[in-house]
Amino acid sequence: QSASLGPNGETHIGTVMVSYRPVDASGTSRAPMSFSLPFPVYLHKFFMPAPNVSQEQYFGAWRQYSSDTSLTHQKIVHAGKSLTATELNGILSTYKLHACIGYDPNPANAIGCAFAVSASAPQTPVLVRIESDPNNPSVFRVTACSSIGACARAAMQVVSAAMENAA
């Protein structure tokens, strides 16, 4: 179907899905079956925390992906309140990003790592870094990068939204 550009620059595509029951041994059952698929689908639901990624692996991948602007998404976030590193790590964990405590040289910052899992890309790394503003403890820069730009954007959006709604 046709696509239209939404108010935030998203592309909306109408989709029709049909699923059939499995065929039995006689090969006769191909009746349509009903199912619900909620939209939108949030990519962070397909994240798998990556606790075994070393600091060297993390920053090696970070340097590789963050040098490509199509694979990196960044946002300045005005949180609803001052957030500690512990609270930032909690936000990362809530969205299936493993909090890599001690990886960032600044203890006020937070780093998270996950793999986005799908059939076409079984382990797509997703890296997030939250940097605090030393002059304002409720302002942060959230940067996310991945080998797939849409995964980085999804991580950046969900973490930023959680921070903005922190109460």
Coordinates of N, CA, C and O in Angstrom, one line a residue:
Q1 N 0.8 -1.2 0.0 CA 0.0 0.0 0.0 C 0.9 1.2 0.0 O 2.1 1.2 0.2
S2 N 0.2 2.4 -0.1 CA 1.0 3.6 -0.2 C 1.5 4.1 1.1 O 1.0 3.8 2.2
A3 N 2.6 4.8 1.1 CA 3.3 5.3 2.3 C 3.0 6.8 2.4 O 2.9 7.5 1.4
S4 N 2.9 7.3 3.6 CA 2.7 8.7 3.8 C 3.7 9.2 4.9 O 4.1 8.4 5.8
L5 N 4.1 10.4 4.8 CA 5.1 11.0 5.8 C 4.3 11.6 7.0 O 3.5 12.5 6.8
G6 N 4.5 11.0 8.2 CA 3.8 11.5 9.4 C 4.4 12.8 9.9 O 5.4 13.3 9.4
P7 N 3.8 13.4 10.9 CA 4.3 14.7 11.4 C 5.7 14.7 12.0 O 6.3 15.7 12.0
N8 N 6.2 13.6 12.4 CA 7.5 13.5 13.0 C 8.5 12.9 12.0 O 9.6 12.5 12.4
G9 N 8.2 12.9 10.7 CA 9.1 12.3 9.7 C 9.0 10.8 9.6 O 9.9 10.3 8.9
E10 N 8.1 10.2 10.3 CA 8.0 8.7 10.2 C 7.3 8.3 8.9 O 6.4 9.1 8.4
T11 N 7.6 7.2 8.4 CA 6.9 6.7 7.3 C 5.8 5.7 7.8 O 6.1 4.8 8.6
H12 N 4.6 5.9 7.3 CA 3.5 5.0 7.7 C 3.1 4.2 6.5 O 2.8 4.7 5.5
I13 N 3.1 2.9 6.7 CA 2.8 2.0 5.6 C 1.6 1.1 6.0 O 1.8 0.4 7.0
G14 N 0.5 1.1 5.3 CA -0.6 0.2 5.6 C -0.2 -1.2 5.3 O 0.5 -1.5 4.3
T15 N -0.6 -2.1 6.2 CA -0.2 -3.5 6.0 C -1.4 -4.4 6.1 O -2.2 -4.2 7.0
V16 N -1.5 -5.4 5.3 CA -2.5 -6.4 5.4 C -1.8 -7.7 5.6 O -0.9 -8.1 4.9
M17 N -2.2 -8.4 6.7 CA -1.5 -9.7 7.0 C -2.5 -10.8 7.0 O -3.6 -10.7 7.5
V18 N -2.2 -11.9 6.4 CA -3.0 -13.1 6.5 C -2.2 -14.3 6.9 O -1.0 -14.4 6.5
S19 N -2.7 -15.0 7.9 CA -2.0 -16.2 8.3 C -2.9 -17.4 8.2 O -4.1 -17.3 8.3
Y20 N -2.3 -18.5 7.9 CA -3.1 -19.8 7.7 C -2.7 -20.8 8.8 O -1.6 -20.8 9.2
R21 N -3.7 -21.6 9.2 CA -3.4 -22.6 10.1 C -2.5 -23.6 9.4 O -2.5 -23.8 8.2
P22 N -1.7 -24.3 10.2 CA -0.8 -25.3 9.6 C -1.6 -26.4 8.9 O -2.7 -26.7 9.2
V23 N -1.0 -26.9 7.9 CA -1.7 -28.0 7.1 C -1.5 -29.3 7.8 O -0.4 -29.6 8.3
D24 N -2.6 -30.0 8.0 CA -2.5 -31.3 8.7 C -1.9 -32.3 7.8 O -1.6 -32.1 6.6
A25 N -1.8 -33.5 8.3 CA -1.2 -34.6 7.5 C -1.9 -34.9 6.2 O -1.3 -35.3 5.2
S26 N -3.2 -34.7 6.1 CA -4.0 -34.9 4.9 C -3.8 -33.8 3.9 O -4.2 -33.9 2.8
G27 N -3.3 -32.6 4.4 CA -3.1 -31.5 3.5 C -4.4 -30.7 3.3 O -4.5 -29.9 2.3
T28 N -5.3 -30.7 4.2 CA -6.6 -30.1 3.9 C -6.9 -28.8 4.7 O -7.7 -28.0 4.2
S29 N -6.3 -28.5 5.8 CA -6.6 -27.4 6.6 C -5.8 -26.1 6.2 O -4.7 -26.0 6.6
R30 N -6.4 -25.3 5.4 CA -5.7 -24.0 5.1 C -6.7 -22.8 5.3 O -6.6 -21.9 4.6
A31 N -7.5 -22.9 6.3 CA -8.4 -21.9 6.7 C -7.7 -20.7 7.3 O -6.8 -20.9 8.1
P32 N -8.1 -19.5 6.9 CA -7.5 -18.3 7.6 C -7.8 -18.3 9.1 O -8.8 -18.8 9.6
M33 N -6.8 -17.8 9.8 CA -7.0 -17.8 11.3 C -6.8 -16.3 11.7 O -6.1 -15.5 11.1
S34 N -7.5 -16.0 12.8 CA -7.5 -14.6 13.3 C -6.4 -14.5 14.3 O -6.1 -15.3 15.1
F35 N -5.7 -13.3 14.3 CA -4.7 -13.0 15.3 C -4.6 -11.5 15.4 O -5.0 -10.8 14.5
S36 N -4.1 -11.0 16.6 CA -3.9 -9.6 16.7 C -2.4 -9.3 16.8 O -1.6 -10.0 17.4
L37 N -2.0 -8.2 16.2 CA -0.6 -7.8 16.1 C -0.6 -6.3 16.5 O -1.0 -5.5 15.7
P38 N -0.3 -5.9 17.7 CA -0.4 -4.5 18.1 C 0.7 -3.7 17.4 O 1.8 -4.1 17.3
F39 N 0.3 -2.5 16.9 CA 1.2 -1.6 16.3 C 1.2 -0.3 17.2 O 0.2 0.0 17.8
P40 N 2.2 0.5 17.3 CA 3.5 0.2 16.6 C 4.3 -0.9 17.4 O 4.0 -1.2 18.6
V41 N 5.2 -1.5 16.7 CA 6.1 -2.5 17.3 C 7.3 -1.8 17.8 O 8.0 -1.1 17.0
Y42 N 7.6 -1.9 19.0 CA 8.8 -1.2 19.6 C 10.0 -2.1 19.5 O 10.0 -3.2 20.0
L43 N 11.1 -1.6 18.8 CA 12.2 -2.4 18.6 C 12.9 -2.9 19.9 O 13.5 -3.9 20.0
H44 N 12.8 -2.1 21.0 CA 13.5 -2.5 22.2 C 13.0 -3.8 22.8 O 13.6 -4.4 23.5
K45 N 11.8 -4.1 22.4 CA 11.2 -5.4 22.8 C 12.0 -6.6 22.3 O 12.0 -7.7 22.8
F46 N 12.8 -6.4 21.2 CA 13.7 -7.4 20.6 C 15.1 -7.3 21.1 O 16.0 -7.9 20.5
F47 N 15.4 -6.4 22.1 CA 16.7 -6.3 22.6 C 17.0 -7.5 23.6 O 16.1 -7.9 24.3
M48 N 18.2 -7.9 23.6 CA 18.7 -8.9 24.5 C 19.9 -8.3 25.2 O 20.9 -8.0 24.6
P49 N 19.9 -8.2 26.6 CA 21.1 -7.6 27.2 C 22.3 -8.4 26.9 O 22.3 -9.6 26.7
A50 N 23.4 -7.6 26.8 CA 24.7 -8.2 26.4 C 25.7 -8.1 27.6 O 26.6 -7.2 27.5
P51 N 25.6 -8.9 28.6 CA 26.5 -8.7 29.8 C 27.9 -9.2 29.5 O 28.8 -8.8 30.3
N52 N 28.2 -9.9 28.5 CA 29.5 -10.4 28.3 C 30.4 -9.6 27.4 O 31.5 -10.1 26.9
V53 N 29.9 -8.4 27.0 CA 30.7 -7.5 26.2 C 31.7 -6.8 27.0 O 31.4 -6.1 28.0
S54 N 33.0 -6.9 26.7 CA 34.1 -6.3 27.5 C 34.1 -4.8 27.2 O 33.6 -4.3 26.2
Q55 N 34.8 -4.0 28.0 CA 35.0 -2.6 27.8 C 35.7 -2.3 26.5 O 35.3 -1.4 25.8
E56 N 36.7 -3.1 26.2 CA 37.4 -3.0 24.9 C 36.5 -3.3 23.7 O 36.6 -2.5 22.7
Q57 N 35.7 -4.3 23.8 CA 34.8 -4.6 22.7 C 33.8 -3.5 22.5 O 33.4 -3.1 21.4
Y58 N 33.2 -3.0 23.7 CA 32.2 -2.0 23.6 C 32.8 -0.7 22.9 O 32.2 -0.2 21.9
F59 N 34.0 -0.2 23.3 CA 34.5 1.0 22.7 C 35.0 0.8 21.3 O 35.0 1.7 20.5
G60 N 35.5 -0.5 21.0 CA 35.8 -0.8 19.6 C 34.6 -0.6 18.7 O 34.7 0.0 17.6
A61 N 33.5 -1.2 19.1 CA 32.3 -1.1 18.3 C 31.8 0.3 18.3 O 31.3 0.8 17.3
W62 N 31.9 1.0 19.4 CA 31.5 2.4 19.5 C 32.2 3.3 18.5 O 31.6 4.1 17.8
R63 N 33.5 3.1 18.5 CA 34.3 3.9 17.5 C 33.9 3.6 16.1 O 33.8 4.5 15.2
Q64 N 33.7 2.3 15.8 CA 33.3 1.9 14.4 C 31.9 2.5 14.0 O 31.8 3.0 12.9
Y65 N 30.9 2.4 14.9 CA 29.6 2.8 14.5 C 29.4 4.3 14.6 O 28.7 4.9 13.8
S66 N 30.0 4.9 15.6 CA 29.7 6.4 15.9 C 30.4 7.2 14.8 O 30.0 8.4 14.7
S67 N 31.3 6.7 14.1 CA 31.9 7.5 13.0 C 31.0 7.6 11.8 O 31.3 8.5 10.9
D68 N 29.9 6.9 11.7 CA 29.0 6.9 10.6 C 27.7 7.5 11.1 O 27.0 7.0 12.0
T69 N 27.4 8.7 10.6 CA 26.2 9.5 11.1 C 24.9 8.8 10.9 O 23.9 9.0 11.6
S70 N 24.8 7.9 9.9 CA 23.6 7.1 9.6 C 23.4 6.0 10.7 O 22.3 5.5 10.8
L71 N 24.4 5.7 11.4 CA 24.3 4.6 12.4 C 24.2 5.2 13.9 O 24.2 4.4 14.8
T72 N 24.3 6.5 14.0 CA 24.3 7.1 15.3 C 23.2 8.1 15.4 O 22.9 8.9 14.5
H73 N 22.5 8.1 16.6 CA 21.4 9.0 16.9 C 21.7 9.7 18.3 O 22.2 9.0 19.2
Q74 N 21.5 11.0 18.4 CA 21.8 11.7 19.6 C 20.7 12.7 19.9 O 20.1 13.3 19.0
K75 N 20.6 12.9 21.2 CA 19.6 13.9 21.6 C 20.0 14.5 23.0 O 20.5 13.8 23.8
I76 N 19.7 15.8 23.1 CA 19.9 16.4 24.4 C 18.6 16.3 25.2 O 17.5 16.6 24.6
V77 N 18.6 15.7 26.4 CA 17.4 15.4 27.1 C 17.4 16.2 28.4 O 18.4 16.3 29.1
H78 N 16.3 16.9 28.6 CA 16.0 17.6 29.8 C 15.1 16.7 30.7 O 13.9 16.6 30.4
A79 N 15.7 16.0 31.6 CA 15.0 15.0 32.4 C 14.0 15.7 33.4 O 14.2 16.9 33.6
G80 N 13.0 15.0 33.8 CA 12.1 15.6 34.7 C 12.7 15.9 36.1 O 12.1 16.7 36.8
K81 N 13.9 15.4 36.4 CA 14.5 15.7 37.6 C 16.0 15.3 37.5 O 16.4 14.8 36.5
S82 N 16.8 15.6 38.5 CA 18.2 15.2 38.5 C 18.2 13.7 38.6 O 17.4 13.1 39.3
L83 N 19.1 13.0 37.8 CA 19.1 11.6 37.8 C 20.6 11.2 38.2 O 21.5 11.7 37.6
T84 N 20.7 10.2 39.1 CA 22.0 9.7 39.4 C 22.4 8.6 38.5 O 21.6 8.1 37.7
A85 N 23.7 8.2 38.5 CA 24.1 7.1 37.6 C 23.4 5.9 37.9 O 23.0 5.1 37.0
T86 N 23.0 5.6 39.2 CA 22.2 4.4 39.5 C 20.9 4.4 38.8 O 20.4 3.4 38.3
E87 N 20.2 5.6 38.8 CA 18.9 5.7 38.2 C 19.0 5.6 36.7 O 18.2 5.0 36.0
L88 N 20.1 6.1 36.1 CA 20.3 6.0 34.7 C 20.5 4.5 34.3 O 20.0 4.0 33.3
N89 N 21.3 3.8 35.1 CA 21.5 2.4 34.9 C 20.2 1.6 35.0 O 20.0 0.7 34.2
G90 N 19.4 2.0 35.9 CA 18.0 1.4 36.0 C 17.2 1.6 34.8 O 16.5 0.7 34.3
I91 N 17.2 2.8 34.2 CA 16.5 3.1 33.0 C 17.0 2.2 31.8 O 16.3 1.6 31.1
L92 N 18.3 2.1 31.7 CA 18.9 1.2 30.7 C 18.5 -0.2 30.9 O 18.0 -0.9 29.9
S93 N 18.5 -0.7 32.1 CA 18.1 -2.1 32.4 C 16.6 -2.3 32.1 O 16.2 -3.4 31.6
T94 N 15.8 -1.3 32.3 CA 14.3 -1.4 32.1 C 14.1 -1.7 30.6 O 13.2 -2.5 30.2
Y95 N 14.9 -1.2 29.7 CA 14.7 -1.4 28.3 C 15.7 -2.4 27.7 O 16.1 -2.3 26.5
K96 N 16.1 -3.4 28.5 CA 16.9 -4.5 28.1 C 18.3 -4.2 27.6 O 18.8 -4.9 26.8
L97 N 18.8 -3.1 28.1 CA 20.2 -2.7 27.8 C 21.0 -3.0 29.1 O 20.7 -2.6 30.2
H98 N 22.0 -3.9 28.9 CA 22.9 -4.2 30.1 C 23.7 -3.0 30.5 O 24.3 -2.3 29.7
A99 N 23.5 -2.6 31.7 CA 24.3 -1.4 32.3 C 25.7 -1.8 32.5 O 26.0 -2.7 33.3
C100 N 26.6 -1.2 31.7 CA 28.0 -1.5 31.8 C 28.7 -0.6 32.8 O 29.3 0.4 32.5
I101 N 28.5 -0.9 34.1 CA 29.0 -0.1 35.2 C 30.5 -0.1 35.2 O 31.1 -1.1 35.2
G102 N 31.1 1.1 35.3 CA 32.5 1.3 35.4 C 33.2 1.4 34.0 O 34.4 1.6 34.0
Y103 N 32.5 1.3 32.9 CA 33.1 1.4 31.6 C 33.4 2.8 31.2 O 34.4 3.1 30.6
D104 N 32.5 3.8 31.6 CA 32.8 5.2 31.3 C 33.7 5.8 32.4 O 33.5 5.5 33.6
P105 N 34.7 6.6 31.9 CA 35.6 7.2 32.9 C 34.9 8.2 33.9 O 35.4 8.4 35.0
N106 N 33.8 8.7 33.5 CA 33.0 9.6 34.3 C 32.0 8.8 35.1 O 31.0 8.3 34.4
P107 N 32.1 8.7 36.4 CA 31.1 7.9 37.1 C 29.7 8.5 37.1 O 28.8 7.7 37.5
A108 N 29.5 9.7 36.6 CA 28.1 10.3 36.5 C 27.4 9.8 35.2 O 26.2 10.1 35.1
N109 N 28.2 9.2 34.3 CA 27.6 8.8 33.0 C 27.2 7.4 33.1 O 27.5 6.6 34.1
A110 N 26.4 6.9 32.1 CA 25.9 5.5 32.1 C 26.1 5.0 30.7 O 25.9 5.7 29.7
I111 N 26.4 3.7 30.6 CA 26.6 3.0 29.3 C 25.8 1.8 29.3 O 25.8 1.0 30.3
G112 N 25.1 1.5 28.2 CA 24.4 0.3 28.1 C 24.6 -0.4 26.8 O 25.1 0.2 25.8
C113 N 24.5 -1.8 26.8 CA 24.8 -2.6 25.6 C 23.7 -3.7 25.5 O 23.3 -4.3 26.5
A114 N 23.3 -3.9 24.3 CA 22.4 -5.0 24.0 C 22.6 -5.5 22.6 O 23.3 -4.9 21.8
F115 N 21.9 -6.6 22.3 CA 21.9 -7.1 20.9 C 20.4 -7.1 20.5 O 19.5 -7.5 21.3
A116 N 20.1 -6.5 19.4 CA 18.8 -6.6 18.8 C 18.7 -7.9 18.0 O 19.6 -8.2 17.2
V117 N 17.7 -8.7 18.3 CA 17.7 -10.1 17.8 C 16.5 -10.1 16.8 O 15.4 -9.8 17.1
S118 N 16.8 -10.6 15.6 CA 15.8 -10.8 14.5 C 16.3 -12.0 13.6 O 17.4 -12.4 13.7
A119 N 15.4 -12.4 12.8 CA 15.8 -13.5 11.9 C 16.8 -13.1 10.9 O 17.7 -13.8 10.5
S120 N 16.7 -11.8 10.4 CA 17.6 -11.4 9.4 C 19.0 -10.9 9.9 O 20.0 -10.9 9.2
A121 N 19.0 -10.5 11.2 CA 20.3 -10.0 11.8 C 20.3 -10.6 13.2 O 19.8 -9.9 14.2
P122 N 20.7 -11.8 13.4 CA 20.6 -12.5 14.7 C 21.2 -11.8 15.9 O 20.7 -11.9 17.0
Q123 N 22.3 -11.0 15.7 CA 22.9 -10.3 16.9 C 23.4 -9.0 16.4 O 24.6 -8.8 16.1
T124 N 22.5 -8.0 16.4 CA 22.9 -6.6 16.0 C 23.3 -5.8 17.3 O 22.4 -5.6 18.1
P125 N 24.5 -5.4 17.4 CA 24.9 -4.7 18.6 C 24.2 -3.3 18.7 O 24.0 -2.6 17.7
V126 N 23.7 -2.9 19.9 CA 23.1 -1.7 20.2 C 23.8 -1.1 21.4 O 23.8 -1.7 22.4
L127 N 24.4 0.1 21.2 CA 25.2 0.7 22.2 C 24.6 2.1 22.6 O 24.3 2.9 21.7
V128 N 24.5 2.4 23.9 CA 24.0 3.6 24.4 C 24.9 4.2 25.4 O 25.5 3.5 26.3
R129 N 25.1 5.5 25.3 CA 25.9 6.3 26.3 C 25.1 7.5 26.7 O 24.6 8.3 25.9
I130 N 24.9 7.7 28.0 CA 24.2 8.8 28.6 C 25.3 9.6 29.3 O 25.9 9.2 30.3
E131 N 25.5 10.9 28.9 CA 26.5 11.8 29.5 C 25.8 12.9 30.2 O 24.8 13.5 29.7
S132 N 26.2 13.1 31.4 CA 25.6 14.1 32.3 C 26.3 15.4 32.0 O 27.4 15.5 31.6
D133 N 25.5 16.5 32.3 CA 26.0 17.9 32.2 C 26.5 18.3 33.6 O 25.6 18.3 34.5
P134 N 27.8 18.5 33.8 CA 28.2 18.8 35.1 C 27.6 20.1 35.7 O 27.6 20.3 36.9
N135 N 27.1 21.0 34.8 CA 26.5 22.2 35.3 C 25.0 22.1 35.6 O 24.5 23.0 36.2
N136 N 24.4 21.0 35.1 CA 23.0 20.9 35.3 C 22.7 19.4 35.4 O 22.6 18.7 34.4
P137 N 22.4 18.8 36.6 CA 22.2 17.4 36.8 C 20.9 16.8 36.2 O 20.7 15.6 36.3
S138 N 20.1 17.7 35.6 CA 18.9 17.2 34.9 C 19.0 17.3 33.4 O 18.0 17.0 32.7
V139 N 20.2 17.6 32.9 CA 20.4 17.7 31.4 C 21.4 16.6 31.0 O 22.5 16.5 31.7
F140 N 21.1 15.9 30.0 CA 22.0 14.8 29.5 C 22.0 14.8 28.0 O 21.1 15.2 27.3
R141 N 23.1 14.2 27.5 CA 23.2 13.9 26.1 C 23.1 12.3 26.0 O 23.9 11.6 26.6
V142 N 22.1 11.9 25.2 CA 21.9 10.5 25.0 C 22.4 10.2 23.6 O 21.9 10.8 22.6
T143 N 23.3 9.3 23.4 CA 23.9 8.9 22.1 C 23.7 7.4 22.0 O 24.0 6.6 22.9
A144 N 23.2 6.9 20.9 CA 23.0 5.5 20.6 C 23.6 5.2 19.2 O 23.4 6.0 18.3
C145 N 24.3 4.1 19.1 CA 24.8 3.7 17.8 C 24.6 2.2 17.7 O 24.6 1.4 18.6
S146 N 24.6 1.7 16.4 CA 24.4 0.3 16.1 C 24.8 0.1 14.7 O 25.0 1.1 13.9
S147 N 25.0 -1.1 14.3 CA 25.3 -1.5 12.9 C 24.0 -1.2 12.0 O 24.1 -1.2 10.8
I148 N 22.9 -1.1 12.7 CA 21.6 -0.8 11.9 C 21.1 0.5 12.6 O 20.7 0.6 13.8
G149 N 21.0 1.6 11.8 CA 20.6 2.9 12.3 C 19.2 2.9 13.0 O 19.0 3.6 14.0
A150 N 18.3 2.1 12.5 CA 16.9 2.1 13.1 C 17.0 1.5 14.5 O 16.2 2.0 15.4
C151 N 17.9 0.6 14.8 CA 18.1 0.1 16.2 C 18.6 1.2 17.1 O 18.2 1.3 18.2
A152 N 19.6 1.9 16.6 CA 20.2 3.0 17.4 C 19.1 4.1 17.7 O 19.0 4.6 18.8
R153 N 18.3 4.4 16.7 CA 17.2 5.4 16.8 C 16.2 4.9 17.9 O 15.8 5.7 18.7
A154 N 15.8 3.6 17.8 CA 14.8 3.1 18.7 C 15.4 3.2 20.2 O 14.7 3.6 21.1
A155 N 16.6 2.8 20.4 CA 17.2 2.8 21.7 C 17.3 4.3 22.2 O 16.9 4.5 23.4
M156 N 17.7 5.2 21.4 CA 17.8 6.6 21.8 C 16.5 7.1 22.2 O 16.3 7.8 23.2
Q157 N 15.4 6.8 21.4 CA 14.1 7.3 21.6 C 13.5 6.8 23.0 O 13.0 7.6 23.7
V158 N 13.6 5.5 23.2 CA 13.0 4.9 24.4 C 13.7 5.4 25.6 O 13.1 5.7 26.7
V159 N 15.1 5.4 25.6 CA 15.8 5.9 26.8 C 15.5 7.4 27.0 O 15.3 7.8 28.2
S160 N 15.5 8.2 26.0 CA 15.3 9.6 26.2 C 13.9 9.9 26.7 O 13.7 10.7 27.6
A161 N 12.9 9.1 26.2 CA 11.5 9.3 26.7 C 11.4 8.9 28.2 O 10.8 9.6 29.0
A162 N 12.1 7.9 28.6 CA 12.1 7.4 30.0 C 12.7 8.5 30.9 O 12.2 8.8 32.0
M163 N 13.8 9.1 30.4 CA 14.5 10.1 31.2 C 13.6 11.4 31.3 O 13.5 12.0 32.4
E164 N 13.0 11.8 30.2 CA 12.1 13.0 30.2 C 10.9 12.8 31.1 O 10.4 13.8 31.7
N165 N 10.5 11.5 31.3 CA 9.3 11.3 32.1 C 9.6 10.9 33.5 O 8.7 10.4 34.3
A166 N 10.9 10.9 33.9 CA 11.3 10.5 35.2 C 10.7 11.4 36.2 O 10.7 12.7 36.0
A167 N 10.1 10.9 37.3 CA 9.5 11.7 38.3 C 10.0 11.4 39.6 O 10.6 10.5 40.0

